[in-house]
Tab-separated table of N, CA and C in Angstrom:
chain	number	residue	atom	x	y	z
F	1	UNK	N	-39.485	-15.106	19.688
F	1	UNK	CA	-38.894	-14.233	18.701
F	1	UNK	C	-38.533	-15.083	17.489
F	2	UNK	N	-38.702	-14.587	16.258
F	2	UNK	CA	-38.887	-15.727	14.605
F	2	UNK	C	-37.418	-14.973	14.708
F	3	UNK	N	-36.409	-15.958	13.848
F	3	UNK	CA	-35.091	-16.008	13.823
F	3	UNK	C	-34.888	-16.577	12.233
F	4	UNK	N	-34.053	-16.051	11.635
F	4	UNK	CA	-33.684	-17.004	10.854
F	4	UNK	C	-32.745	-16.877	10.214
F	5	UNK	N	-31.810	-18.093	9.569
F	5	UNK	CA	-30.391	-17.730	9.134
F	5	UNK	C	-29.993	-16.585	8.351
F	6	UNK	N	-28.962	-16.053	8.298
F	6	UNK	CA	-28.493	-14.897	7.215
F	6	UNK	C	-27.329	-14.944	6.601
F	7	UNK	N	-26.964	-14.678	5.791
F	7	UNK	CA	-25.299	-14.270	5.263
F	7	UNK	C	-25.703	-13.491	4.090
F	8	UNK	N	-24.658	-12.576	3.928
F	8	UNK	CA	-24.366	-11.446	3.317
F	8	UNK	C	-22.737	-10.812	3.498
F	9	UNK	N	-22.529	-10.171	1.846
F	9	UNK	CA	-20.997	-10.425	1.985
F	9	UNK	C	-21.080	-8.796	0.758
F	10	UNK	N	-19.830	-8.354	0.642
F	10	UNK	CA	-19.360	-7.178	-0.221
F	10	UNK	C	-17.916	-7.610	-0.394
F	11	UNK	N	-17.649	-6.482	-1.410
F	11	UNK	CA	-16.087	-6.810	-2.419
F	11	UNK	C	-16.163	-5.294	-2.010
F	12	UNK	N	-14.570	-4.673	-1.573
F	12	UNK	CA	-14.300	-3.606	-1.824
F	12	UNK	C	-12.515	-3.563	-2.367
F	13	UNK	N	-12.952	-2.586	-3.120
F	13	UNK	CA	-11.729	-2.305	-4.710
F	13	UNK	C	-11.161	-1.182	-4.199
F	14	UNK	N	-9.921	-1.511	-4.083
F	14	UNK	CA	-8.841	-0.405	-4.127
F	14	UNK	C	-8.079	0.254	-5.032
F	15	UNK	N	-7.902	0.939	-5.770
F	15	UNK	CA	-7.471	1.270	-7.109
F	15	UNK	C	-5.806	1.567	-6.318
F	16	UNK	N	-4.826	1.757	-7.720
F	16	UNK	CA	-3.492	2.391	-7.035
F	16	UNK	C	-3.648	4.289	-6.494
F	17	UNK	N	-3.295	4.503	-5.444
F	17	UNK	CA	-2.985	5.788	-4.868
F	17	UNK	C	-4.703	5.591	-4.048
F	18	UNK	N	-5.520	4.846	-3.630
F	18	UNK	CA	-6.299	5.102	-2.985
F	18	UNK	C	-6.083	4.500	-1.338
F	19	UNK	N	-6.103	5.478	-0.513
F	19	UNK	CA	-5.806	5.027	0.666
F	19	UNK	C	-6.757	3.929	1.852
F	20	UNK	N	-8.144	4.343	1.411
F	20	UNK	CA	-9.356	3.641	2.331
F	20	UNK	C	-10.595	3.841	1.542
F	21	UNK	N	-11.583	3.029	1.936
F	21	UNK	CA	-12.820	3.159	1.325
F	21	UNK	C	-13.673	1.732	2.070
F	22	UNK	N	-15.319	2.804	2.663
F	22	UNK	CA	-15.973	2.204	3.300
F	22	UNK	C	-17.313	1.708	2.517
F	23	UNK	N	-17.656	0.490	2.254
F	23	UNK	CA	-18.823	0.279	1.878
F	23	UNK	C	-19.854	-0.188	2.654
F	24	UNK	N	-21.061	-0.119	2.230
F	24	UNK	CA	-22.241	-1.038	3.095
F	24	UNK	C	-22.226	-2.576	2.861
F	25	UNK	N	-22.289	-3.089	3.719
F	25	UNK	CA	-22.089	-4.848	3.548
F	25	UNK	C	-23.833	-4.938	2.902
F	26	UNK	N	-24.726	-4.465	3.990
F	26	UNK	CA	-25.954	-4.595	3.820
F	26	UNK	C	-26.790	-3.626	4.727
F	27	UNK	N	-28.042	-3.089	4.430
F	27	UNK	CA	-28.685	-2.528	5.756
F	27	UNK	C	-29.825	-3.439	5.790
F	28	UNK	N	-30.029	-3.391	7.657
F	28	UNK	CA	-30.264	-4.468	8.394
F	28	UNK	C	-32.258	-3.969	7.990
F	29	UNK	N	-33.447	-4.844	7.301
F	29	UNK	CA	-34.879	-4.869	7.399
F	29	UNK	C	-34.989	-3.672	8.600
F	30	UNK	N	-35.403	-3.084	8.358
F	30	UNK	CA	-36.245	-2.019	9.636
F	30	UNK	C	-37.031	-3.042	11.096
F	31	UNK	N	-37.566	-4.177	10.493
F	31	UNK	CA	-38.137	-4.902	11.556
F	31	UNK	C	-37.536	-6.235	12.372
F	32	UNK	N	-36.056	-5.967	11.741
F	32	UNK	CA	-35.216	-6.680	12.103
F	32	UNK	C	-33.785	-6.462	13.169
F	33	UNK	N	-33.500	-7.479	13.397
F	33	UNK	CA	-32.242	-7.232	14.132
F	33	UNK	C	-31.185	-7.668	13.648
F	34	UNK	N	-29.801	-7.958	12.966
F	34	UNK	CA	-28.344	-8.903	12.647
F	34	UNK	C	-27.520	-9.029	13.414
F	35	UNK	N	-28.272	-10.276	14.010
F	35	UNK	CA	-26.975	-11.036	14.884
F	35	UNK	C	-26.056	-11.532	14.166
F	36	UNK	N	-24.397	-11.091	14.394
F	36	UNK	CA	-23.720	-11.150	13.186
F	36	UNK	C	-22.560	-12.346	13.851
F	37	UNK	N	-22.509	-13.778	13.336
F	37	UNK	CA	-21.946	-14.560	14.313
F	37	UNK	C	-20.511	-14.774	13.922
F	38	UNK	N	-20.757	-14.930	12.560
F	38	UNK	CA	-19.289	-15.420	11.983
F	38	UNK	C	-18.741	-14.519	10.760
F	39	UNK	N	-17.798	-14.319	10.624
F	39	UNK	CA	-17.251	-13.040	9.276
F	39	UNK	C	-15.766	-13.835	8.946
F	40	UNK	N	-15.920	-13.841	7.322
F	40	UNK	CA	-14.871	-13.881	6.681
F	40	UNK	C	-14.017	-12.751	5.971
F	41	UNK	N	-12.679	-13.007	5.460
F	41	UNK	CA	-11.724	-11.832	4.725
F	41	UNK	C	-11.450	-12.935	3.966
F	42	UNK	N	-11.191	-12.714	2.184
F	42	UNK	CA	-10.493	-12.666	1.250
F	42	UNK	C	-9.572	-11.207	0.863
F	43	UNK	N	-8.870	-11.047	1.017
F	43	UNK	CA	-8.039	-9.882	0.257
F	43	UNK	C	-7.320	-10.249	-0.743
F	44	UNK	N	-7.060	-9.587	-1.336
F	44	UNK	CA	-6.063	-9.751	-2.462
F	44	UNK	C	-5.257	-8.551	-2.875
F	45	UNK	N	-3.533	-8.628	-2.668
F	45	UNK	CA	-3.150	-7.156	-2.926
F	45	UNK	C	-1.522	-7.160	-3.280
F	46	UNK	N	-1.063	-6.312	-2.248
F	46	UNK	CA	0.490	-6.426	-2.628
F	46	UNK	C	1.528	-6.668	-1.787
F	47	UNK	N	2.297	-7.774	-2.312
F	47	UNK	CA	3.344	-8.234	-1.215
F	47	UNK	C	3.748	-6.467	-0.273
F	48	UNK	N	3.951	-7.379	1.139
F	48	UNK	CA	4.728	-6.203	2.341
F	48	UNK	C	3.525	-5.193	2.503
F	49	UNK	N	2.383	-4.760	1.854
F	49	UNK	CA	1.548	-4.048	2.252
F	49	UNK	C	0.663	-4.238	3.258
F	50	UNK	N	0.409	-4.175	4.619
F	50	UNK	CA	-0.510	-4.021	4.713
F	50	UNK	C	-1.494	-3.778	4.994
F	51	UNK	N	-2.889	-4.751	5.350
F	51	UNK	CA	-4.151	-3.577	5.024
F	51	UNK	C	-4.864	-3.738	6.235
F	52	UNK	N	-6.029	-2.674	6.386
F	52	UNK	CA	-6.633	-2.996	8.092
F	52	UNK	C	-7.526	-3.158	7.561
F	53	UNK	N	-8.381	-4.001	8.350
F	53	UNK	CA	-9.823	-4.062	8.071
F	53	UNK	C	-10.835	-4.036	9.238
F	54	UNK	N	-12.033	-3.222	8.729
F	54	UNK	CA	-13.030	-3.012	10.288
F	54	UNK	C	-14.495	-3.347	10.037
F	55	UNK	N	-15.072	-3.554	10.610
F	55	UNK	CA	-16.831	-3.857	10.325
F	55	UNK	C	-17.591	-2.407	11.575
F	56	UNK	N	-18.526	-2.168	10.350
F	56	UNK	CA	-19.279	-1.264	11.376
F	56	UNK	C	-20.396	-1.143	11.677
F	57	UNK	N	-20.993	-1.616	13.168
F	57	UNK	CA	-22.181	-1.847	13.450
F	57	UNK	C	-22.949	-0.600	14.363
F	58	UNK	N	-24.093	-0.499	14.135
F	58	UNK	CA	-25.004	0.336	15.110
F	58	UNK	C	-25.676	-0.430	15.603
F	59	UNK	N	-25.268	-0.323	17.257
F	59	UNK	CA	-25.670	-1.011	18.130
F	59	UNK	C	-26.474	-0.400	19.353
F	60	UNK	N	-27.760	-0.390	19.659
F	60	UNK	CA	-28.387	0.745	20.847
F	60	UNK	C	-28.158	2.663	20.091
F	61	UNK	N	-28.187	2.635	18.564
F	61	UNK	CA	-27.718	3.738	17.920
F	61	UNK	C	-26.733	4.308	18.149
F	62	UNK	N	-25.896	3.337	18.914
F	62	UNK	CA	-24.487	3.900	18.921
F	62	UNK	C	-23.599	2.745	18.005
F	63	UNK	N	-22.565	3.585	17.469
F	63	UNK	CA	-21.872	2.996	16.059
F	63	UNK	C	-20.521	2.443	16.810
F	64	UNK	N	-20.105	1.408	16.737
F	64	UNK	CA	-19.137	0.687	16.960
F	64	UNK	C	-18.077	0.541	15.395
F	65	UNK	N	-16.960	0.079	16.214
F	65	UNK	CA	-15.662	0.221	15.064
F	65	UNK	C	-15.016	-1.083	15.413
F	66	UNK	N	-15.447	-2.372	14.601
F	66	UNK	CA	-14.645	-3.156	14.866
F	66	UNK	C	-13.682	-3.871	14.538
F	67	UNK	N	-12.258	-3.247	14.783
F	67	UNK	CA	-11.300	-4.169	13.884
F	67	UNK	C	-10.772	-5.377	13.432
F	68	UNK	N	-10.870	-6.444	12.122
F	68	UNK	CA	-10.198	-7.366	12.215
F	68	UNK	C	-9.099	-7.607	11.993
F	69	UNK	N	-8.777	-8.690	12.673
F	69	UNK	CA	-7.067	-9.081	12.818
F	69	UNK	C	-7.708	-10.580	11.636
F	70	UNK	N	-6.569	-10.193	10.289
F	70	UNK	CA	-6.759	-11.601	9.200
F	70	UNK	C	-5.472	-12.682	10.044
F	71	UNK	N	-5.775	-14.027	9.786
F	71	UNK	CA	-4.891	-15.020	10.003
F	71	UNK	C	-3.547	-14.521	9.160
F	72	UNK	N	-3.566	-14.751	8.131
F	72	UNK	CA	-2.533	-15.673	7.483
F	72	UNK	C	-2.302	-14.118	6.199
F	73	UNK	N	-0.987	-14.716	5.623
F	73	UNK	CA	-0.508	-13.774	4.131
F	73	UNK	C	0.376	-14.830	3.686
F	74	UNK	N	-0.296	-15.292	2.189
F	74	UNK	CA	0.643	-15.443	1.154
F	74	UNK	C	0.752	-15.079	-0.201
F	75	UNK	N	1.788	-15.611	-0.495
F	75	UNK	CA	1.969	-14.917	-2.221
F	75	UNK	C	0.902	-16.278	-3.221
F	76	UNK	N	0.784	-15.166	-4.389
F	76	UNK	CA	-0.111	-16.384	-5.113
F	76	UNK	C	0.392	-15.553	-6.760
F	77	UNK	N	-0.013	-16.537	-7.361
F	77	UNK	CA	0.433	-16.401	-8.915
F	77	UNK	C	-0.443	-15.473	-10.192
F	78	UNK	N	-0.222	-14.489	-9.604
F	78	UNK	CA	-1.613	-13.626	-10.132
F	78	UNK	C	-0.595	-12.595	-9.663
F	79	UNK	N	-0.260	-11.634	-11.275
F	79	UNK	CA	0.166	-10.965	-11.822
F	79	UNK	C	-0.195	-9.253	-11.041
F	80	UNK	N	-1.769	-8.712	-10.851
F	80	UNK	CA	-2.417	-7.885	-10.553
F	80	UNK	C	-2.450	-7.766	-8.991
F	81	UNK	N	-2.364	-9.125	-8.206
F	81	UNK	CA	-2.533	-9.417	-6.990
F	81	UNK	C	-1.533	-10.257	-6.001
F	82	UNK	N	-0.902	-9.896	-6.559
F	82	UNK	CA	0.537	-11.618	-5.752
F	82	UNK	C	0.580	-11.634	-4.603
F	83	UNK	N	-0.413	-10.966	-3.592
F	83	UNK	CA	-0.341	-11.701	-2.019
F	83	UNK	C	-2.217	-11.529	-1.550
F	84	UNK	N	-2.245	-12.761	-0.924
F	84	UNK	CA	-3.712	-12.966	-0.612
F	84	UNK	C	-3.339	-12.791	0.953
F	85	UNK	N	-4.384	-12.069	1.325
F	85	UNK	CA	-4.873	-11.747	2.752
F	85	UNK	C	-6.464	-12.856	3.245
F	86	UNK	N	-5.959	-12.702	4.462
F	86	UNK	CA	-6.749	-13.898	4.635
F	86	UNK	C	-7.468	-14.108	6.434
F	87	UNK	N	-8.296	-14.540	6.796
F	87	UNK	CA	-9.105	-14.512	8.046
F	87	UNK	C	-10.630	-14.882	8.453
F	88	UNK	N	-10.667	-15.277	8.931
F	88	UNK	CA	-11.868	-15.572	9.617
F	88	UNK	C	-12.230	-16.095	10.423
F	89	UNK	N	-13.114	-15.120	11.342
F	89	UNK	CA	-13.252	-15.656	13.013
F	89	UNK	C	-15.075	-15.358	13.707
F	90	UNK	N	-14.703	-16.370	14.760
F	90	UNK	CA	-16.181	-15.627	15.479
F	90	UNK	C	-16.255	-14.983	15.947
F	91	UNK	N	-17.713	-13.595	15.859
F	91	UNK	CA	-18.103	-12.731	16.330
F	91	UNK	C	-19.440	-13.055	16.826
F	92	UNK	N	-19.327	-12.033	17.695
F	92	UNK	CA	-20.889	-11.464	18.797
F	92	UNK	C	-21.266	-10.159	18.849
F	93	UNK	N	-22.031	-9.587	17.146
F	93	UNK	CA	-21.935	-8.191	17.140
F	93	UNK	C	-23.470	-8.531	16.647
F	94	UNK	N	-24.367	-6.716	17.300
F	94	UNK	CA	-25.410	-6.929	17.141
F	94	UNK	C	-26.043	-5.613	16.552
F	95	UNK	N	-26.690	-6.004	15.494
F	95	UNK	CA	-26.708	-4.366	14.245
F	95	UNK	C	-28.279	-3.929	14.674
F	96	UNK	N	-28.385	-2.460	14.724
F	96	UNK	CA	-29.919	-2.293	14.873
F	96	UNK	C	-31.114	-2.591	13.403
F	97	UNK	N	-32.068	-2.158	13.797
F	97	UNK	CA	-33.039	-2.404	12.615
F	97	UNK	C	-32.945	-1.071	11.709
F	98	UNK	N	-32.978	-1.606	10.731
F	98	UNK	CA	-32.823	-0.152	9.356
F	98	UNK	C	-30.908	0.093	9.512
F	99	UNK	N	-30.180	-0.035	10.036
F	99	UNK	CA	-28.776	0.198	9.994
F	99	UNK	C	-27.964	-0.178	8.885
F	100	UNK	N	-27.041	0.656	8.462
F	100	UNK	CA	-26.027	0.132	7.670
F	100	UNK	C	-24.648	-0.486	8.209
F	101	UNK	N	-24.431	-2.009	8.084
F	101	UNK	CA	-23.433	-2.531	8.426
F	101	UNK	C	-22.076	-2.152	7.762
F	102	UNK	N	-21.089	-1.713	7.751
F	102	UNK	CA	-19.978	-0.935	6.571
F	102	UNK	C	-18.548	-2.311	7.129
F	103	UNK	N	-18.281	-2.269	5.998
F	103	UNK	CA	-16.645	-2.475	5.892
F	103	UNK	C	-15.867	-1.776	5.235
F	104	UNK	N	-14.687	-1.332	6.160
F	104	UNK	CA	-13.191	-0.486	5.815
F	104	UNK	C	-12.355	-0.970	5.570
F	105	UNK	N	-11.945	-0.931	4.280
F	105	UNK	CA	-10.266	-1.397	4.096
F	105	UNK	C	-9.521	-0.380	4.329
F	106	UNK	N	-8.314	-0.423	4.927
F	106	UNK	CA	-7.467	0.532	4.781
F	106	UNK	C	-5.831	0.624	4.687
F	107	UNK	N	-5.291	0.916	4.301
F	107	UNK	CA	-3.780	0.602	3.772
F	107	UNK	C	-3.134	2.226	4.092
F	108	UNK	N	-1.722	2.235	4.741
F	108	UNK	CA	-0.526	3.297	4.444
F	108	UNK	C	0.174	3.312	2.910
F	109	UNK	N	0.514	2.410	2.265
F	109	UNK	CA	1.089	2.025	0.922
F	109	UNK	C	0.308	2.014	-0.045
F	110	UNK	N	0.075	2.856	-0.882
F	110	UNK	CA	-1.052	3.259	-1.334
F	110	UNK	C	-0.847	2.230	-3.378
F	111	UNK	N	0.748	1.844	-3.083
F	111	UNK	CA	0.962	1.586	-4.567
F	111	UNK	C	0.123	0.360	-4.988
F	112	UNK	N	-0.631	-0.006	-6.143
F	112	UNK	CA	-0.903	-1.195	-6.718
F	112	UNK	C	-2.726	-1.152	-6.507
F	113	UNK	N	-3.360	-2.227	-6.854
F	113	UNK	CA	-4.191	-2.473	-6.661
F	113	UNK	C	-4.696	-3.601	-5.631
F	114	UNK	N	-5.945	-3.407	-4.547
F	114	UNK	CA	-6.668	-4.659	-3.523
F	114	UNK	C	-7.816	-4.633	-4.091
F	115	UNK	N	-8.119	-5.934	-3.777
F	115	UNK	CA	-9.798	-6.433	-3.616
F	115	UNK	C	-9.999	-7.314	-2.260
F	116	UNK	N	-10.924	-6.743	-2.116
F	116	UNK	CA	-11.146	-7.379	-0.628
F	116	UNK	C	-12.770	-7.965	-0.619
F	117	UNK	N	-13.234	-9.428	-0.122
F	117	UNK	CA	-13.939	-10.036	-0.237
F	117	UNK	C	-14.319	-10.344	1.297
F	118	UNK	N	-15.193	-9.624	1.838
F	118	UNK	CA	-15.827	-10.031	3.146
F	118	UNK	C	-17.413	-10.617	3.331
F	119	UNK	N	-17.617	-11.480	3.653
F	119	UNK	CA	-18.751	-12.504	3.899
F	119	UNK	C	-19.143	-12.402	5.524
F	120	UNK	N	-20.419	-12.213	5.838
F	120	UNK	CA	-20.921	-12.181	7.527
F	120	UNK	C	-22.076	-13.023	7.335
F	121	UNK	N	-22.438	-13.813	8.325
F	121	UNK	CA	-23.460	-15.244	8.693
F	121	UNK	C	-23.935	-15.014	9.969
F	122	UNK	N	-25.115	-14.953	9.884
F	122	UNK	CA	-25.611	-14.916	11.728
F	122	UNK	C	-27.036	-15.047	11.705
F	123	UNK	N	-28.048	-14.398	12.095
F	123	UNK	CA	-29.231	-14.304	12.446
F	123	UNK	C	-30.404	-13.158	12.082
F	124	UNK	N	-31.374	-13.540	11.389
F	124	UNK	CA	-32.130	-12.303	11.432
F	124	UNK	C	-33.252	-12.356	12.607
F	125	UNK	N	-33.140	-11.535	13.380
F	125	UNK	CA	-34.176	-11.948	14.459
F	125	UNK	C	-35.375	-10.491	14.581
F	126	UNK	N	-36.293	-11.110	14.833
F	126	UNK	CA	-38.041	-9.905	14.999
F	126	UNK	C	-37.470	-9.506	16.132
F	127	UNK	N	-37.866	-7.939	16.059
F	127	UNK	CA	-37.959	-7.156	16.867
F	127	UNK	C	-39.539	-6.828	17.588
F	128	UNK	N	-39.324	-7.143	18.732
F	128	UNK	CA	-40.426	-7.081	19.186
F	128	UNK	C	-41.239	-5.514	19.668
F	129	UNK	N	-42.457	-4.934	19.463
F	129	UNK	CA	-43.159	-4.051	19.619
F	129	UNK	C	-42.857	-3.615	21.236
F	130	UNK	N	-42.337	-2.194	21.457
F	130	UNK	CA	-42.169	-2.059	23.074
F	130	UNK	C	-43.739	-2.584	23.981
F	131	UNK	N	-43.188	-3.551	24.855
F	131	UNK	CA	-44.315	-3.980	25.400
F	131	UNK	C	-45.153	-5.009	25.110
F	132	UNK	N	-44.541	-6.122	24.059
F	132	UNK	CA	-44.778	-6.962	23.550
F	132	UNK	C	-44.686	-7.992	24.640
F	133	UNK	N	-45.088	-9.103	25.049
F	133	UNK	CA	-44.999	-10.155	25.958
F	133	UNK	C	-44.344	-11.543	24.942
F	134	UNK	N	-43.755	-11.884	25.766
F	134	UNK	CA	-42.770	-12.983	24.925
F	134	UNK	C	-44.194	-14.387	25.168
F	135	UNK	N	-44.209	-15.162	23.634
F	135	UNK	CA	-45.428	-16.323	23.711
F	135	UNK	C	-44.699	-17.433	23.404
């Protein structure tokens, strides 16, 4: 099976009074598979708020919901944004071919503005023809 490295990443913008919003990270080549190994979080938002975040994979055409837990929160010197959200860990998630991978931000405190910066690294691997013999 031909393999080869990947990463791919999205920004999703929260305006003030918006509660959630899901984008496509990427959809996965039709003749492909995304083995998705490692995922990062940048956030950026508002002190005491805060935010959930999920990745969403179709896996066997069934859609998985997976939540991340970010490390760390601190304040930073930026007027628009004064607390950075923060995380990144390993995963073992596996996206079908033609699928859209999505990330959710989501927040209860709807005041101020986020940006959220998520990055995923893993594998593009061939899908083999049913009945294909491994060479």
């Amino acid at each position: 099976m031909a393999q080869r490295p990947f990463q791919t990443g999205a920004i999703v913008n929260l305006s003030s009074g918006e509660s959630s919003k899901d984008v496509v990270i990427c959809t996965v080549p039709a003749n492909k598979r995304f083995h998705v190994k490692f995922l990062g979080i940048n956030g950026f938002g508002q002190p005491n708020q805060a935010l959930f975040y999920a990745i969403q994979v179709t896996t066997g055409s069934r859609l998985g919901i997976y939540p991340i837990a970010p490390s760390g929160v601190g304040e930073i010197a930026e007027p628009e944004f004064p607390a950075r959200h923060f995380g990144s860990q390993e995963v073992t998630l596996y996206a079908d071919p033609g699928s859209d991978l999505l990330f959710t931000v989501a927040r209860k405190d709807t005041t101020g503005n986020v940006r959220v910066f998520v990055e995923l690294c893993g594998i593009l691997a061939d899908v083999r023809a049913r009945g294909q013999a491994d060479h």
